[in-house]
PDB file of C-alpha atoms in Angstrom:
ATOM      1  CA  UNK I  19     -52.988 -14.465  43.045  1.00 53.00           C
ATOM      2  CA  UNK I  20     -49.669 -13.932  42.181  1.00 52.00           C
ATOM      3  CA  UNK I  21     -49.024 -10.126  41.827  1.00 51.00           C
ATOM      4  CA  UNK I  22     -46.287  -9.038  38.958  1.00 50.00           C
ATOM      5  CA  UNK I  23     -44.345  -5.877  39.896  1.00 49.00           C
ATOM      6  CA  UNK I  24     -43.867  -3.378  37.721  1.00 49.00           C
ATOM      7  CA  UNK I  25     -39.861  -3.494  36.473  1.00 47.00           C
ATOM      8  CA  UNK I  26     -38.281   0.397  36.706  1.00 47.00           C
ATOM      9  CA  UNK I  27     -37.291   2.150  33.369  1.00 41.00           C
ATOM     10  CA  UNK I  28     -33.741   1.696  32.419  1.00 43.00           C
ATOM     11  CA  UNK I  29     -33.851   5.205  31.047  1.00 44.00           C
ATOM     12  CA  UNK I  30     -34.783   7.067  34.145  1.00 42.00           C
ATOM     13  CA  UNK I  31     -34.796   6.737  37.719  1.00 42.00           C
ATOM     14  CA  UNK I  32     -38.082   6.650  39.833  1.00 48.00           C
ATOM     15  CA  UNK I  33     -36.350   9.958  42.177  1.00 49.00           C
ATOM     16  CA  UNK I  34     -33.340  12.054  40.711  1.00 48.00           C
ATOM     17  CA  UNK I  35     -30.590  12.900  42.669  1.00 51.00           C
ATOM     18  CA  UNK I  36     -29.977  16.257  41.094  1.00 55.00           C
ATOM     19  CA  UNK I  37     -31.815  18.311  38.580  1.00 55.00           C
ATOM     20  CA  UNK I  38     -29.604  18.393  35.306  1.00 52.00           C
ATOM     21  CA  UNK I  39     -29.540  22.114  34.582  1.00 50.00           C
ATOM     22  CA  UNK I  40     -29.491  21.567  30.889  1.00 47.00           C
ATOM     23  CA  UNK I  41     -32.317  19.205  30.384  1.00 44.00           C
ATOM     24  CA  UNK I  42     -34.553  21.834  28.641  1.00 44.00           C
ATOM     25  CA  UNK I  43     -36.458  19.256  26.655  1.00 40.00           C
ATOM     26  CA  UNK I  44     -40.189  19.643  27.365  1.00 38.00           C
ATOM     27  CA  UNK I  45     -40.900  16.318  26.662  1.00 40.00           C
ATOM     28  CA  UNK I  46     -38.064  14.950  29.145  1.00 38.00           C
ATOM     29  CA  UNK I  47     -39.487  17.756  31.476  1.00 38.00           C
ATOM     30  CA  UNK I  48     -43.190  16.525  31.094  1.00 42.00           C
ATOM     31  CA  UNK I  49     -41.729  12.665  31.165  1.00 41.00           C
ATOM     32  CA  UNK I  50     -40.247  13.435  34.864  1.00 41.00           C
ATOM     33  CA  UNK I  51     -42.950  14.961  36.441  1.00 42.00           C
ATOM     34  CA  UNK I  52     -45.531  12.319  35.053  1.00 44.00           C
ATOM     35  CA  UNK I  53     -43.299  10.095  36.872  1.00 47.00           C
ATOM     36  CA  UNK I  54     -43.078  11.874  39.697  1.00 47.00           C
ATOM     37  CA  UNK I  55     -46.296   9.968  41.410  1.00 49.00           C
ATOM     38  CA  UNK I  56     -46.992  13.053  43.804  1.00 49.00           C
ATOM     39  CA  UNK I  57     -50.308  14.397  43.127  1.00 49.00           C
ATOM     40  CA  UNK I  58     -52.330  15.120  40.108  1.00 49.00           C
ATOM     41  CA  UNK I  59     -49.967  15.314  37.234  1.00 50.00           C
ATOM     42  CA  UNK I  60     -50.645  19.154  36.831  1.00 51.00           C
ATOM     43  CA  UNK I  61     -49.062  19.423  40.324  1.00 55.00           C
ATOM     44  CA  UNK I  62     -46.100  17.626  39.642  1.00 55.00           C
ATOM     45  CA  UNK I  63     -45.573  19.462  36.392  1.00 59.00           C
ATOM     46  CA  UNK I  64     -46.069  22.800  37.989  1.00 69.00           C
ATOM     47  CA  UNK I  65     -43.698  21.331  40.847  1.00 72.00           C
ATOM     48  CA  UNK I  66     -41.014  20.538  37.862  1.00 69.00           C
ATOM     49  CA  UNK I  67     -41.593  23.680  36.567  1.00 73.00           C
ATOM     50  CA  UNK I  68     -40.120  25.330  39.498  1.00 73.00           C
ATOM     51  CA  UNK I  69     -37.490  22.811  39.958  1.00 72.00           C
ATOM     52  CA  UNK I  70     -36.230  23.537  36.549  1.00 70.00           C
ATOM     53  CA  UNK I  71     -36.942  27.451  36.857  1.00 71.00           C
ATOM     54  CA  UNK I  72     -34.582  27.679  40.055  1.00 70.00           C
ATOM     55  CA  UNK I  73     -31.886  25.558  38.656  1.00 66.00           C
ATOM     56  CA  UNK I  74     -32.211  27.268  35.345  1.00 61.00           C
ATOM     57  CA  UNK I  75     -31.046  30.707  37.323  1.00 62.00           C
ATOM     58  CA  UNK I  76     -28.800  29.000  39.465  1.00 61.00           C
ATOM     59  CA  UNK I  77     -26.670  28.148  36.412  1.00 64.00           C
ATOM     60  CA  UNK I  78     -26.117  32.173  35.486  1.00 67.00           C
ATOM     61  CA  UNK I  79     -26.189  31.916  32.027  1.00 71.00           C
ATOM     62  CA  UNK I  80     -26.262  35.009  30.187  1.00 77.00           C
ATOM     63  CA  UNK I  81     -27.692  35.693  26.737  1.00 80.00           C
ATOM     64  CA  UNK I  82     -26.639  39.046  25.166  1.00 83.00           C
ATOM     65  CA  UNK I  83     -29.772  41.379  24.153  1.00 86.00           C
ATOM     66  CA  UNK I  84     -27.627  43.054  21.839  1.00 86.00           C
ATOM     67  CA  UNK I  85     -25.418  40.789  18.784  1.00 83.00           C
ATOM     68  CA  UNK I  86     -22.013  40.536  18.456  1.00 80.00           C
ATOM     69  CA  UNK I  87     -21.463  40.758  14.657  1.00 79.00           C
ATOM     70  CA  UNK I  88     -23.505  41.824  12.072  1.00 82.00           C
ATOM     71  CA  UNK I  89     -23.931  40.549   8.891  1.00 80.00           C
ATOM     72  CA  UNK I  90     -24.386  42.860   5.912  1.00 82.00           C
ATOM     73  CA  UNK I  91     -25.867  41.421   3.085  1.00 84.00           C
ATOM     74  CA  UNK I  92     -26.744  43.139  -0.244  1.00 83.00           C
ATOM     75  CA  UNK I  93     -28.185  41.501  -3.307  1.00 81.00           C
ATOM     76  CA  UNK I  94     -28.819  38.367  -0.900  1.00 85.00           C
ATOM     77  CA  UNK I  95     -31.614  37.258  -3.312  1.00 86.00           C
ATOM     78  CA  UNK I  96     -35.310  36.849  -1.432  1.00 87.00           C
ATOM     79  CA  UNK I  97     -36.419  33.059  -2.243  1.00 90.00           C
ATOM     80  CA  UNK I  98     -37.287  30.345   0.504  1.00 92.00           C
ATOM     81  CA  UNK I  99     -36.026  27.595  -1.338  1.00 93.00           C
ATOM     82  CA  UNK I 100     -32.545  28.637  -2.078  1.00 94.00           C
ATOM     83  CA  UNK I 101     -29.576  27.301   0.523  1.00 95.00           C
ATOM     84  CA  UNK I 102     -27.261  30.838   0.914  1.00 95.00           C
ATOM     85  CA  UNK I 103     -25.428  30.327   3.650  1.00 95.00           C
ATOM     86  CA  UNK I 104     -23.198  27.934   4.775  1.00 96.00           C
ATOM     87  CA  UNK I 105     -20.668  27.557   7.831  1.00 95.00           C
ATOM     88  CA  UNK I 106     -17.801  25.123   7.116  1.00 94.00           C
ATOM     89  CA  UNK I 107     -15.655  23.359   9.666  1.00 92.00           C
ATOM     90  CA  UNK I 108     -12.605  25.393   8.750  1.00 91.00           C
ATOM     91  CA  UNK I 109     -14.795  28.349  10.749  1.00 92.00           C
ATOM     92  CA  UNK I 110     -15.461  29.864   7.549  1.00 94.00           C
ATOM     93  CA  UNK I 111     -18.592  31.141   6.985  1.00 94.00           C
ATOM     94  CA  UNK I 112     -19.542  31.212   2.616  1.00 95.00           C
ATOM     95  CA  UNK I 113     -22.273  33.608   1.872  1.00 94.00           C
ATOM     96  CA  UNK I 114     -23.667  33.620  -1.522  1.00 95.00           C
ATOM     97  CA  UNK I 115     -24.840  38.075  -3.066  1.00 93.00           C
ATOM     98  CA  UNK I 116     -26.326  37.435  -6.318  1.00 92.00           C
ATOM     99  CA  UNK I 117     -23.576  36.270  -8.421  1.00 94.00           C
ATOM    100  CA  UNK I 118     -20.791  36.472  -5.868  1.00 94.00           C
ATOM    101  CA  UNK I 119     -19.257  34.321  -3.187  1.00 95.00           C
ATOM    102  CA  UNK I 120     -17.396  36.024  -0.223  1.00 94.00           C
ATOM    103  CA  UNK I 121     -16.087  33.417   2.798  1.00 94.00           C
ATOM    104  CA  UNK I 122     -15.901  35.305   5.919  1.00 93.00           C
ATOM    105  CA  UNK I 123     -13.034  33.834   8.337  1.00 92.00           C
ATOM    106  CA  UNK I 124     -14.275  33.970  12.252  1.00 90.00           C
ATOM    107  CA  UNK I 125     -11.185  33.293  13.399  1.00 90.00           C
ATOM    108  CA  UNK I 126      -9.518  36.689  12.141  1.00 90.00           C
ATOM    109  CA  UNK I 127     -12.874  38.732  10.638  1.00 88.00           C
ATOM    110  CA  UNK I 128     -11.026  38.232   7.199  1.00 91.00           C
ATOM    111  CA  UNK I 129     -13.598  38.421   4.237  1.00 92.00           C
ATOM    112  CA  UNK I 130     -12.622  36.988   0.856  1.00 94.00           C
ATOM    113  CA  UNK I 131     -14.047  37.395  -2.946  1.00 95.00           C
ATOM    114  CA  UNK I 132     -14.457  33.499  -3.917  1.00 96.00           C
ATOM    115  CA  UNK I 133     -15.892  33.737  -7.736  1.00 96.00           C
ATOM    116  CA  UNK I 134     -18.403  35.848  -9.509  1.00 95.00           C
ATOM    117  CA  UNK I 135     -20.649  33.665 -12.412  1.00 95.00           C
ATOM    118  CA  UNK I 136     -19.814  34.880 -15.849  1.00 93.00           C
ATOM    119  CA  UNK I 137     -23.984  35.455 -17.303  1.00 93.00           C
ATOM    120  CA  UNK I 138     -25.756  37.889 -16.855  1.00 92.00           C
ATOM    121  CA  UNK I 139     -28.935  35.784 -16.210  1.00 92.00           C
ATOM    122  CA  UNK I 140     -26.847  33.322 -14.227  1.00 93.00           C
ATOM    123  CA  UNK I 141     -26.804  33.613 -10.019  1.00 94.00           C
ATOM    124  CA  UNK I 142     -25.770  31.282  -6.963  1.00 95.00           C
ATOM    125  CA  UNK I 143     -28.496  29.052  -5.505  1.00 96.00           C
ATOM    126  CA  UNK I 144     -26.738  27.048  -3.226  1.00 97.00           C
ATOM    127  CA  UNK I 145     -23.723  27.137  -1.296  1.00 97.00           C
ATOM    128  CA  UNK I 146     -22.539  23.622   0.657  1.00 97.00           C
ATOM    129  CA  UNK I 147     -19.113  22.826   2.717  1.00 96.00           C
ATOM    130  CA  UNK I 148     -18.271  19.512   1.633  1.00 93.00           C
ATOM    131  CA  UNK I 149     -18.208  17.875   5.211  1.00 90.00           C
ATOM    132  CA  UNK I 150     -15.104  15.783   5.299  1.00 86.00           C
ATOM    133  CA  UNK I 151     -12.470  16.955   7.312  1.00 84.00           C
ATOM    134  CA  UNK I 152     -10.076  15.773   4.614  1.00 87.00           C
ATOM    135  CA  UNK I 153     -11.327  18.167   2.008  1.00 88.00           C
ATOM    136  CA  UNK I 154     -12.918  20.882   4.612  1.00 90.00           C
ATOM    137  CA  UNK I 155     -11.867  24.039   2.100  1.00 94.00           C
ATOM    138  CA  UNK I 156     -13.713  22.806  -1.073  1.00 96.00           C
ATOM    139  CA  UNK I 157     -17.311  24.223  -1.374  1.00 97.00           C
ATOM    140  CA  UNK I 158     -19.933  23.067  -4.170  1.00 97.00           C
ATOM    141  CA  UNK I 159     -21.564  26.202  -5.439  1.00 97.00           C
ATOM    142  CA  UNK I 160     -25.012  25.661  -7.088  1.00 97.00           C
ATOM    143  CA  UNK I 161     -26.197  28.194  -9.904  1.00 96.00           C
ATOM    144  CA  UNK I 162     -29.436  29.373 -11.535  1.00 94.00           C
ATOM    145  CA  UNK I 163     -27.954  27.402 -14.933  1.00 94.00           C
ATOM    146  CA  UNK I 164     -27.957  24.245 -13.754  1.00 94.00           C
ATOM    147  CA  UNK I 165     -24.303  23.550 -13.307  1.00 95.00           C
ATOM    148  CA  UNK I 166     -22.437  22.589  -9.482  1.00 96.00           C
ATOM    149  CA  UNK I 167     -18.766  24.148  -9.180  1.00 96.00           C
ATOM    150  CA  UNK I 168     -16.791  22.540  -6.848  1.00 97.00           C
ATOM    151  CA  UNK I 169     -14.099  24.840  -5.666  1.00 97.00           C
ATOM    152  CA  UNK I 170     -10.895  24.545  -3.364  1.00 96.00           C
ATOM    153  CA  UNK I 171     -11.575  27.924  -1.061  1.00 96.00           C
ATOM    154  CA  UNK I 172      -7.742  28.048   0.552  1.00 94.00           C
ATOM    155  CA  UNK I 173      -6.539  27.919  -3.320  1.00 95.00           C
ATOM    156  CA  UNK I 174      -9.517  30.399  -4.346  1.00 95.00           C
ATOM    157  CA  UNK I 175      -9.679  27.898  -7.781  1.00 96.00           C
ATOM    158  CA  UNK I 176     -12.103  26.186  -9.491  1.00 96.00           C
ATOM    159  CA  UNK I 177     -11.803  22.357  -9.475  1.00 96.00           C
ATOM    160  CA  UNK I 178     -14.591  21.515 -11.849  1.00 96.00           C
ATOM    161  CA  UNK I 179     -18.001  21.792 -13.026  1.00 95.00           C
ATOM    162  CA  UNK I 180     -20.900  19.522 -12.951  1.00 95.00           C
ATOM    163  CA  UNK I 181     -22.979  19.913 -15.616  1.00 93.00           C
ATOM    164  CA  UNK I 182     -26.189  18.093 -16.797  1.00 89.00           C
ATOM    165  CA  UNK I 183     -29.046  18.969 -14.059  1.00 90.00           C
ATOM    166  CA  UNK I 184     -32.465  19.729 -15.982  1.00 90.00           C
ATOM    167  CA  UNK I 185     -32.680  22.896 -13.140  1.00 89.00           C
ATOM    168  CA  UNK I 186     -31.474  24.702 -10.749  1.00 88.00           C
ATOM    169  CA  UNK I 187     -29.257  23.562  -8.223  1.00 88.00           C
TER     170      UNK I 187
END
């Protein structure tokens, strides 16, 4: 009988060359040792293991124990569901306290005083970098009334508001 051989995977090779030093997914870990043929597979994963373990310290990466900046936050209100933070592609990093907005420039450690909300009952829910390099310094802001400002943060001025949502936004 005519025997039909088994065609190899375009996505990997039956025996790397080289161990990529920055393939850290477990699944693409798991993938080549199952692969591998030599053994049981928990060999061959305990034989990747190793592989991966001595090119891992080959590479000399260091990661700091101890952080480089540290980011103060008062009044940063306590809910889950609300979107605080967010790092634009200007390098600017918005960070919503209660009813403020400060933007926080990497670059040169700068920190800016965007808007405070006029009510009393009124805070920011959500802060978003519109992601279009075109228009990378306008921010919507989302508030507790149900209203979107879009503002242009290099002019520190409000464009408009968006009005109408039946909550918060």
């Amino acid at each position: 009988p005519h025997r039909r051989r088994p065609s190899p995977s375009p996505c990997h090779s039956p025996k790397p060359a080289a161990i990529d030093p920055f393939s850290h997914d477990q699944l693409h870990v798991l993938h080549r040792a199952a692969s591998n043929g030599a053994g049981s597979q928990f060999d061959s994963l305990s034989q990747a293991e190793n592989r991966l373990r001595s090119v891992t310290k080959s590479v000399g990466r260091r990661i700091p124990k101890t952080p480089s900046r540290i980011l103060d936050a008062p009044e940063l209100v306590d809910d889950y569901y609300l979107n605080l933070v967010s790092w634009g592609e200007n390098n600017v990093l918005a960070v919503a306290l209660g009813q403020c907005v400060y933007l926080w420039e990497a670059a040169t450690g700068n920190i800016r005083h965007l808007l405070t909300l006029q009510h009393d009952d009124d805070f920011v829910t959500s802060v978003s970098w519109v992601r279009d390099k075109a228009n990378a310094n306008y921010i919507a802001i989302g508030t507790n009334l149900n209203a979107v400002q879009l503002w242009d943060a290099e002019a520190e001025r409000r464009l408009r508001t968006l009005d109408g949502h039946s909550a918060r936004v």
